[in-house]
Coordinates of N, CA and C in Angstrom, one line a residue:
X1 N -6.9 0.1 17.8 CA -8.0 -0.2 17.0 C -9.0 -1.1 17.8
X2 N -8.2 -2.2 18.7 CA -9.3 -2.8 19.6 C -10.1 -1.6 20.5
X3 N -9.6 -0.7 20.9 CA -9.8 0.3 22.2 C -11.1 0.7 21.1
X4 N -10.9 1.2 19.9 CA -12.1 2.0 18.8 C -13.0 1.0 18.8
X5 N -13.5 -0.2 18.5 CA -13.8 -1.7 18.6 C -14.8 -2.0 19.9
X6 N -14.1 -1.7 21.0 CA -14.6 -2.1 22.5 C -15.4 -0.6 22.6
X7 N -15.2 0.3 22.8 CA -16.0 1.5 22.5 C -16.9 1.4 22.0
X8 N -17.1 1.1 20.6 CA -18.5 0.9 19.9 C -19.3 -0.1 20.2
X9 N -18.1 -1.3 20.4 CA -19.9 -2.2 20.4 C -19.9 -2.1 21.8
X10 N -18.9 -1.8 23.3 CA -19.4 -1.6 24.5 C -19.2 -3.1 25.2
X11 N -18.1 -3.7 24.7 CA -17.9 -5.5 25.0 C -16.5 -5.3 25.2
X12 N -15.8 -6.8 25.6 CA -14.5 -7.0 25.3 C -14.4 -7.8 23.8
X13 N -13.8 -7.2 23.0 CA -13.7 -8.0 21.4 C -12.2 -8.6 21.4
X14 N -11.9 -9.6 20.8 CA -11.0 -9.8 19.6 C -10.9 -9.6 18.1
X15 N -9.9 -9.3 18.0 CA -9.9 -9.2 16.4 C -8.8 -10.0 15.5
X16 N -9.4 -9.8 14.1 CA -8.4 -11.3 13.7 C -8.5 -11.3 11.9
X17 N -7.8 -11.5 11.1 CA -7.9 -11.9 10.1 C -7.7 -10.3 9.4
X18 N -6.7 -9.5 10.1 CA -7.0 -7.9 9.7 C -6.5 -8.0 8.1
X19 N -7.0 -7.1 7.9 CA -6.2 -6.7 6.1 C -6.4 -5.0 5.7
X20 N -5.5 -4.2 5.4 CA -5.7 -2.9 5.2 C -4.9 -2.4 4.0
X21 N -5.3 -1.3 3.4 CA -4.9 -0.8 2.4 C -4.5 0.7 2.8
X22 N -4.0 1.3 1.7 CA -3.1 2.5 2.1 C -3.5 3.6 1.2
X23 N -4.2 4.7 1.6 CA -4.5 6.2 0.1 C -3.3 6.9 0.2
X24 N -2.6 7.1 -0.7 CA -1.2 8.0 -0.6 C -1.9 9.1 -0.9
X25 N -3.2 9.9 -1.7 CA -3.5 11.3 -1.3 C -3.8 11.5 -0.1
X26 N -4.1 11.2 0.7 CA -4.7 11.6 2.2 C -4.3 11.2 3.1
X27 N -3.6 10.0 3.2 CA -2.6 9.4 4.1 C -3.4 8.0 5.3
X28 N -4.8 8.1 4.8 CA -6.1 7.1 5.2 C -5.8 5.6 5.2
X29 N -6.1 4.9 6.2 CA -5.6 3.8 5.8 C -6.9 2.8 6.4
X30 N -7.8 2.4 5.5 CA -8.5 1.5 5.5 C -8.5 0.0 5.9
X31 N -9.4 -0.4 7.1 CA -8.9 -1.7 7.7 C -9.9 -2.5 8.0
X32 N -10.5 -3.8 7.2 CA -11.1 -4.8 7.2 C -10.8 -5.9 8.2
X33 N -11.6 -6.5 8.8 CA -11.3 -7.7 9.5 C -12.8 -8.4 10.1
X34 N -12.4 -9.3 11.5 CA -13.6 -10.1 12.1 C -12.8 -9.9 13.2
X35 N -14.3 -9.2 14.3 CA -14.6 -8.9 15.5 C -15.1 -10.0 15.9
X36 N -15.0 -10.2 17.4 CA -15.8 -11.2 18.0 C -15.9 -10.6 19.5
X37 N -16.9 -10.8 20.0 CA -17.0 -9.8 21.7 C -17.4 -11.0 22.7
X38 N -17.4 -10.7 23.7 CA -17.9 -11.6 24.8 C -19.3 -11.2 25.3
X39 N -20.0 -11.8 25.7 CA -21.2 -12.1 26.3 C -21.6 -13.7 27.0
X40 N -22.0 -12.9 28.4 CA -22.0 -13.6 29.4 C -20.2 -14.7 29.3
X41 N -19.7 -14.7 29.3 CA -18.3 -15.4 29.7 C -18.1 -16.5 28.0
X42 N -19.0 -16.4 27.0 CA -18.5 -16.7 25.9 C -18.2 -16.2 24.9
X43 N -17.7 -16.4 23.9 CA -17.4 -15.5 22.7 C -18.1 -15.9 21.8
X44 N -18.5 -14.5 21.0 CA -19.6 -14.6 20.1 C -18.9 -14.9 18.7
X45 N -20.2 -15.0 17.7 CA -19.4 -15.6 16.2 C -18.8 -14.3 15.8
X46 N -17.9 -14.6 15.1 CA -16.7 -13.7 14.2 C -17.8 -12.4 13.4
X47 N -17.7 -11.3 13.5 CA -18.8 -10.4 12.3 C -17.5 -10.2 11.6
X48 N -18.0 -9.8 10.6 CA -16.8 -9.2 9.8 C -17.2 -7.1 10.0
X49 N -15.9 -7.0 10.0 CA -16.1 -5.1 10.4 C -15.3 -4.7 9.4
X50 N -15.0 -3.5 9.0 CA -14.1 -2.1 8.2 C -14.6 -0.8 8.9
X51 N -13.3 -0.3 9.2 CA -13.2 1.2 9.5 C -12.2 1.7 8.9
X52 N -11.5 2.7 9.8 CA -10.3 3.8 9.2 C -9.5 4.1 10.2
X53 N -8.2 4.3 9.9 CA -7.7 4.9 10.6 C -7.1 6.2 10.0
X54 N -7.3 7.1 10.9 CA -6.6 8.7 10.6 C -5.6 8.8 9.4
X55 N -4.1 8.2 10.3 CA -3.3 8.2 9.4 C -2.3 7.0 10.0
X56 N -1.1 6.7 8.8 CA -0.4 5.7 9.7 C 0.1 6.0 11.1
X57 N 0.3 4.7 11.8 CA 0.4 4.9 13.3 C -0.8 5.2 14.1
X58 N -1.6 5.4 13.7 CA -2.7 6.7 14.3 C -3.4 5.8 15.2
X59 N -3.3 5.9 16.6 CA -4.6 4.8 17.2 C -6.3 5.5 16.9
X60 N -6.2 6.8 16.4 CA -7.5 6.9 16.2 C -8.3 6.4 15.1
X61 N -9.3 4.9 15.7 CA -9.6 3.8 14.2 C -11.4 4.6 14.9
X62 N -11.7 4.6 13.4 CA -13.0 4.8 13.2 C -13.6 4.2 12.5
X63 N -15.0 3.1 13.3 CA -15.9 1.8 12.8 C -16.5 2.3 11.7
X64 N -17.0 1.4 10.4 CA -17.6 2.2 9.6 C -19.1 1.6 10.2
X65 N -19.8 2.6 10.6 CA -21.6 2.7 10.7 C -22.2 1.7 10.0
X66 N -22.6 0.7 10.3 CA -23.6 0.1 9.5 C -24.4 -0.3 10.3
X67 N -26.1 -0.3 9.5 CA -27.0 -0.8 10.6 C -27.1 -2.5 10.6
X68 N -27.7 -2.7 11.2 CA -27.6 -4.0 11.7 C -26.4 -4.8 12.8
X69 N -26.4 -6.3 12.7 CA -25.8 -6.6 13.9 C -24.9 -7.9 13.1
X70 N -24.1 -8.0 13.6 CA -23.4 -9.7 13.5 C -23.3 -10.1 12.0
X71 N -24.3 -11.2 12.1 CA -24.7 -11.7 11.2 C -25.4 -11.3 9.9
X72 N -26.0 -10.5 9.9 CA -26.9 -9.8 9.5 C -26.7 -9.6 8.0
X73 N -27.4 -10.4 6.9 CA -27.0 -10.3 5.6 C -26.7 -9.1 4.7
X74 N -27.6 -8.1 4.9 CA -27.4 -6.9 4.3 C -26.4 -6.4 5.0
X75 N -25.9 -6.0 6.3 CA -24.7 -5.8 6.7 C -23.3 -6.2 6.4
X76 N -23.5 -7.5 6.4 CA -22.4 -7.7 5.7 C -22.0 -8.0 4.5
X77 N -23.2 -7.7 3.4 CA -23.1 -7.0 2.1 C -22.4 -5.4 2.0
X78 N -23.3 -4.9 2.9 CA -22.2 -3.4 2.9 C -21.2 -3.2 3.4
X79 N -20.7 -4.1 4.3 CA -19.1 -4.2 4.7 C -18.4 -4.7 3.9
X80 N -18.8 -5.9 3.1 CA -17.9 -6.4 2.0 C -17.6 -5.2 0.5
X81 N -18.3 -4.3 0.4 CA -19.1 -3.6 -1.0 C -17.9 -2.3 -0.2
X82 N -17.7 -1.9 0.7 CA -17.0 -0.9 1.4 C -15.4 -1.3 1.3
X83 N -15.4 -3.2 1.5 CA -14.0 -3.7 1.6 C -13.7 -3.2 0.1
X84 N -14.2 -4.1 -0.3 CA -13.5 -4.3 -1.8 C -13.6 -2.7 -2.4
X85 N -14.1 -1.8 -2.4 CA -14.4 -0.3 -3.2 C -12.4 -0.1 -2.2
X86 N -12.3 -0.5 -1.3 CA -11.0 -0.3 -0.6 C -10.0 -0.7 -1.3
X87 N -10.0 -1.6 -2.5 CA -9.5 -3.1 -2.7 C -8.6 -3.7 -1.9
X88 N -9.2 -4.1 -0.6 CA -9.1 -4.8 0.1 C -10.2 -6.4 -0.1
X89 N -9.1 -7.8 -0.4 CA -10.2 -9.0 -0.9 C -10.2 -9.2 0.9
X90 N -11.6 -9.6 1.2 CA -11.5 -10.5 2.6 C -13.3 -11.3 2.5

């Protein structure tokens, strides 16, 4: 999931605080947390992210798209609105 993570935003990240849920029709397993990347030799503030992964075990995690960056209020209105539709609380 970091490898899916460092890919998209194109940084070294951490990740932290994960929480995920499980669809028994499809075998999808939805995963909430806070990224944090490096720039210039410090670590940036925690965003909150959600993606997916394929199926259990699966390293293939896919970020969910949202515009904006970090902080970004409407962003992380739709990443929260995507958690919870997950019911995943974070």
């Amino acid at each position: 999931m970091e490898t899916g993570l460092r890919n998209y935003l194109k940084v070294p990240v951490a990740v932290s605080g994960l929480h995920a849920s499980y669809r028994l029709a499809d075998g999808r397993v939805a995963v909430c947390g806070y990224v944090s990347g490096r720039s210039g030799g410090k670590a940036t503030s925690p965003a909150l992210f959600a993606g997916s992964l394929a199926a259990p075990g699966s390293r293939n995690f896919t970020p969910l798209r949202v515009p904006g960056k970090g902080q970004d209020t409407q962003r992380i209105a739709t990443v929260r609105a995507y958690c919870q539709a997950e019911q995943i609380n974070i």
